[in-house]
């Protein structure tokens, strides 16, 4: 008790503060999302995601070389196809946008390449599956997910990350991968993916905002922490190798509980809106960008995340090198 114990003794100079730091970011924690748009000839920027480029396929080799030599270990790929249709057929095209990007990246770098598996970037209605009169049909969608998984793994994806929140998707994708000779390809499951307002800027990049109604019949209610635990347990039982919580900072309690109760690596996705908030406030001079970027990611790791998926990955690397 005070005055014998004084907490401030352990904060009194920089050396001791450095020594007693409990949580540290490491370059290998980071995974950088990358966007490729099949119809672009040159790099495009989106107002709501300052500093996040959408690349044409012609830049894939150059970009991956640059990122790899800068110290990026892992990327997560998203594709915007030239044409969208009701079935999202671009998602499983042999020479689809992500399939092509994977081949180019892997021929030029040793990046770990994860591929997001979903249909919302590929469907004209913007939903993550097949739409019927009653809404998004779970089991018809699973048939497509199996084809997408096989197609991404055939192209060489090192990891498949299903983000559509259909029931049974992990079991089905595991089976499709095993049956097509991809037993070694792990699944990073977007298990606790909430129906969040923080995906707004991503949907600007991918032109994937759903047209008629929202995603609340498949993505989770932000109010439900216990249900998130059930989602994660189900995915582990179905064969997930890594589970994910998304968004990250509004759901630190979910990350923490998963860390305490489940023995499996946990990824957290600091989504587009979390990134855009910091960028916008910093651009106005209201927040210090470097400090709040590092603090936000430290908080996510401190809560229990092993993998940090973040648009800040390159900037964090620069900060860690200082
Ligand atoms: C695809 C998907 C989305 C994100 C990742 N995968 C969009 C969505 O669910 O609307 C969002 C990522 C971000 O906001 O950074 N289903």
Coordinates of N, CA, C and O and ligand atoms in Angstrom, one line a residue, residues 33 35 49 76 78 116-121 126 128 145 161-165 190 193-194 196 198-203 206 208-210 215 218-219 244 246-247 269-275 311, ligand 1:
X33 N -4.3 -6.2 -45.8 CA -5.3 -6.5 -46.9 C -4.8 -5.8 -48.2 O -4.4 -4.6 -48.1
X35 N -6.1 -4.9 -52.3 CA -7.3 -5.0 -53.3 C -6.8 -4.9 -54.7 O -5.9 -4.1 -55.0
X49 N -10.8 5.9 -47.8 CA -9.7 5.0 -47.3 C -8.3 5.7 -47.7 O -7.6 5.1 -48.5
X76 N -3.7 -10.4 -47.3 CA -5.0 -10.9 -47.5 C -5.6 -10.3 -48.7 O -5.7 -9.1 -48.8
X78 N -8.3 -9.3 -51.7 CA -9.7 -9.1 -52.1 C -9.7 -8.7 -53.6 O -8.8 -8.0 -54.0
X116 N -9.4 -14.0 -49.1 CA -10.8 -13.9 -48.5 C -11.7 -14.7 -49.4 O -11.6 -14.6 -50.6
X117 N -12.6 -15.5 -48.8 CA -13.6 -16.2 -49.6 C -14.9 -15.7 -49.3 O -15.5 -15.8 -48.2
X118 N -15.5 -14.9 -50.3 CA -16.8 -14.4 -50.1 C -17.4 -14.1 -51.5 O -16.7 -14.2 -52.5
X119 N -18.7 -13.8 -51.5 CA -19.3 -13.5 -52.9 C -19.7 -12.0 -53.0 O -20.0 -11.6 -54.1
X120 N -19.7 -11.2 -51.9 CA -20.3 -9.9 -52.0 C -19.5 -9.0 -53.0 O -20.1 -8.1 -53.6
X121 N -18.2 -9.2 -53.2 CA -17.5 -8.4 -54.2 C -17.9 -8.8 -55.6 O -17.6 -8.1 -56.6
X126 N -24.8 -7.6 -54.3 CA -24.0 -7.2 -53.2 C -24.1 -8.1 -52.0 O -23.5 -7.8 -50.9
X128 N -23.6 -11.8 -49.8 CA -22.5 -12.7 -49.7 C -22.8 -14.1 -50.1 O -22.1 -15.1 -49.8
X145 N -19.5 -21.8 -52.3 CA -18.3 -21.6 -51.5 C -17.3 -22.7 -51.7 O -16.1 -22.5 -51.7
X161 N -9.8 -17.7 -46.2 CA -10.4 -17.0 -45.1 C -11.9 -16.7 -45.5 O -12.2 -15.7 -46.1
X162 N -12.8 -17.6 -45.1 CA -14.2 -17.5 -45.4 C -14.8 -16.4 -44.6 O -14.8 -16.5 -43.4
X163 N -15.5 -15.4 -45.2 CA -16.0 -14.3 -44.5 C -17.5 -14.1 -44.7 O -18.1 -13.1 -44.3
X164 N -18.2 -15.1 -45.3 CA -19.6 -14.9 -45.6 C -20.6 -15.2 -44.5 O -21.8 -14.9 -44.6
X165 N -20.2 -15.8 -43.4 CA -21.0 -16.1 -42.3 C -22.2 -17.1 -42.6 O -23.3 -16.9 -42.0
X190 N -13.5 -16.3 -40.5 CA -14.1 -15.1 -39.9 C -15.3 -15.6 -39.1 O -16.4 -15.7 -39.5
X193 N -18.0 -12.5 -36.9 CA -18.1 -11.4 -37.8 C -19.4 -10.7 -37.6 O -20.5 -11.2 -37.8
X194 N -19.3 -9.4 -37.1 CA -20.5 -8.7 -36.7 C -21.0 -7.9 -37.8 O -20.3 -7.4 -38.7
X196 N -21.7 -4.8 -38.9 CA -21.1 -3.6 -38.4 C -21.2 -2.4 -39.4 O -21.1 -2.6 -40.6
X198 N -18.9 -0.4 -39.4 CA -17.5 0.0 -39.6 C -16.9 -0.6 -41.0 O -15.7 -0.5 -41.2
X199 N -17.8 -1.3 -41.7 CA -17.3 -1.8 -43.0 C -17.5 -0.8 -44.2 O -17.2 -1.1 -45.3
X200 N -18.1 0.4 -43.9 CA -18.5 1.3 -44.9 C -17.4 1.6 -45.9 O -17.6 1.4 -47.2
X201 N -16.2 2.0 -45.5 CA -15.2 2.4 -46.6 C -14.8 1.2 -47.4 O -14.5 1.3 -48.6
X202 N -14.7 0.0 -46.8 CA -14.4 -1.3 -47.6 C -15.4 -1.4 -48.8 O -15.1 -1.7 -49.9
X203 N -16.7 -1.1 -48.5 CA -17.7 -1.3 -49.5 C -17.6 -0.2 -50.6 O -18.0 -0.4 -51.7
X206 N -14.9 -1.8 -52.8 CA -15.3 -3.0 -53.5 C -16.6 -2.9 -54.2 O -17.0 -3.8 -54.9
X208 N -19.5 -3.0 -52.9 CA -20.2 -4.2 -52.5 C -21.3 -4.0 -51.5 O -21.7 -4.9 -50.8
X209 N -21.7 -2.7 -51.4 CA -22.8 -2.5 -50.4 C -24.1 -3.2 -50.9 O -24.4 -3.1 -52.1
X210 N -24.8 -4.0 -50.1 CA -25.9 -4.7 -50.5 C -27.0 -3.8 -50.9 O -27.2 -2.8 -50.3
X215 N -27.2 -7.1 -44.1 CA -26.6 -8.4 -43.9 C -27.0 -9.0 -42.5 O -26.3 -10.0 -42.1
X218 N -27.3 -12.9 -41.7 CA -26.1 -13.8 -41.6 C -25.0 -13.3 -40.7 O -24.4 -14.0 -40.0
X219 N -24.7 -12.0 -40.8 CA -23.7 -11.4 -39.9 C -24.3 -11.3 -38.5 O -25.5 -11.1 -38.3
X244 N -11.4 -15.8 -36.2 CA -11.2 -14.4 -36.3 C -12.4 -13.7 -35.6 O -13.5 -14.1 -35.7
X246 N -14.1 -9.8 -35.8 CA -14.1 -8.7 -36.8 C -15.4 -7.9 -36.6 O -16.4 -8.5 -36.6
X247 N -15.3 -6.5 -36.5 CA -14.2 -5.7 -36.3 C -13.4 -6.0 -35.0 O -13.8 -6.9 -34.3
X269 N -9.5 -8.4 -37.0 CA -9.4 -7.6 -38.2 C -9.8 -6.2 -37.8 O -10.9 -5.9 -37.5
X270 N -8.8 -5.3 -37.9 CA -9.0 -3.9 -37.7 C -9.6 -3.3 -39.0 O -8.8 -3.2 -40.0
X271 N -10.9 -3.2 -39.1 CA -11.5 -3.0 -40.4 C -11.4 -1.6 -40.9 O -10.9 -0.7 -40.2
X272 N -12.0 -1.4 -42.1 CA -11.8 -0.2 -42.9 C -12.3 1.1 -42.1 O -11.6 2.1 -42.0
X273 N -13.4 0.9 -41.4 CA -13.9 2.1 -40.6 C -13.1 2.4 -39.4 O -12.9 3.6 -39.1
X274 N -12.4 1.4 -38.8 CA -11.5 1.7 -37.7 C -10.3 2.5 -38.2 O -9.8 3.4 -37.5
X275 N -9.8 2.1 -39.4 CA -8.7 2.8 -40.0 C -9.1 4.2 -40.4 O -8.4 5.2 -40.1
X311 N -4.9 -2.3 -42.2 CA -4.4 -1.4 -43.3 C -3.2 -0.6 -42.9 O -2.6 0.0 -43.8
Ligands
LIG1 C1 -16.5 -9.7 -47.3 C2 -15.7 -8.8 -46.4 C3 -16.0 -7.6 -45.9 C4 -14.9 -7.2 -45.2 C5 -14.0 -8.2 -45.2 N1 -14.6 -9.2 -45.9 C6 -17.2 -6.7 -46.2 C7 -18.5 -6.9 -45.6 O1 -18.8 -7.8 -44.9 O2 -19.3 -6.0 -45.9 C8 -14.8 -5.8 -44.5 C9 -13.4 -5.4 -44.2 C10 -13.3 -4.0 -43.9 O3 -14.2 -3.2 -43.6 O4 -12.1 -3.6 -43.8 N2 -17.7 -10.2 -46.8

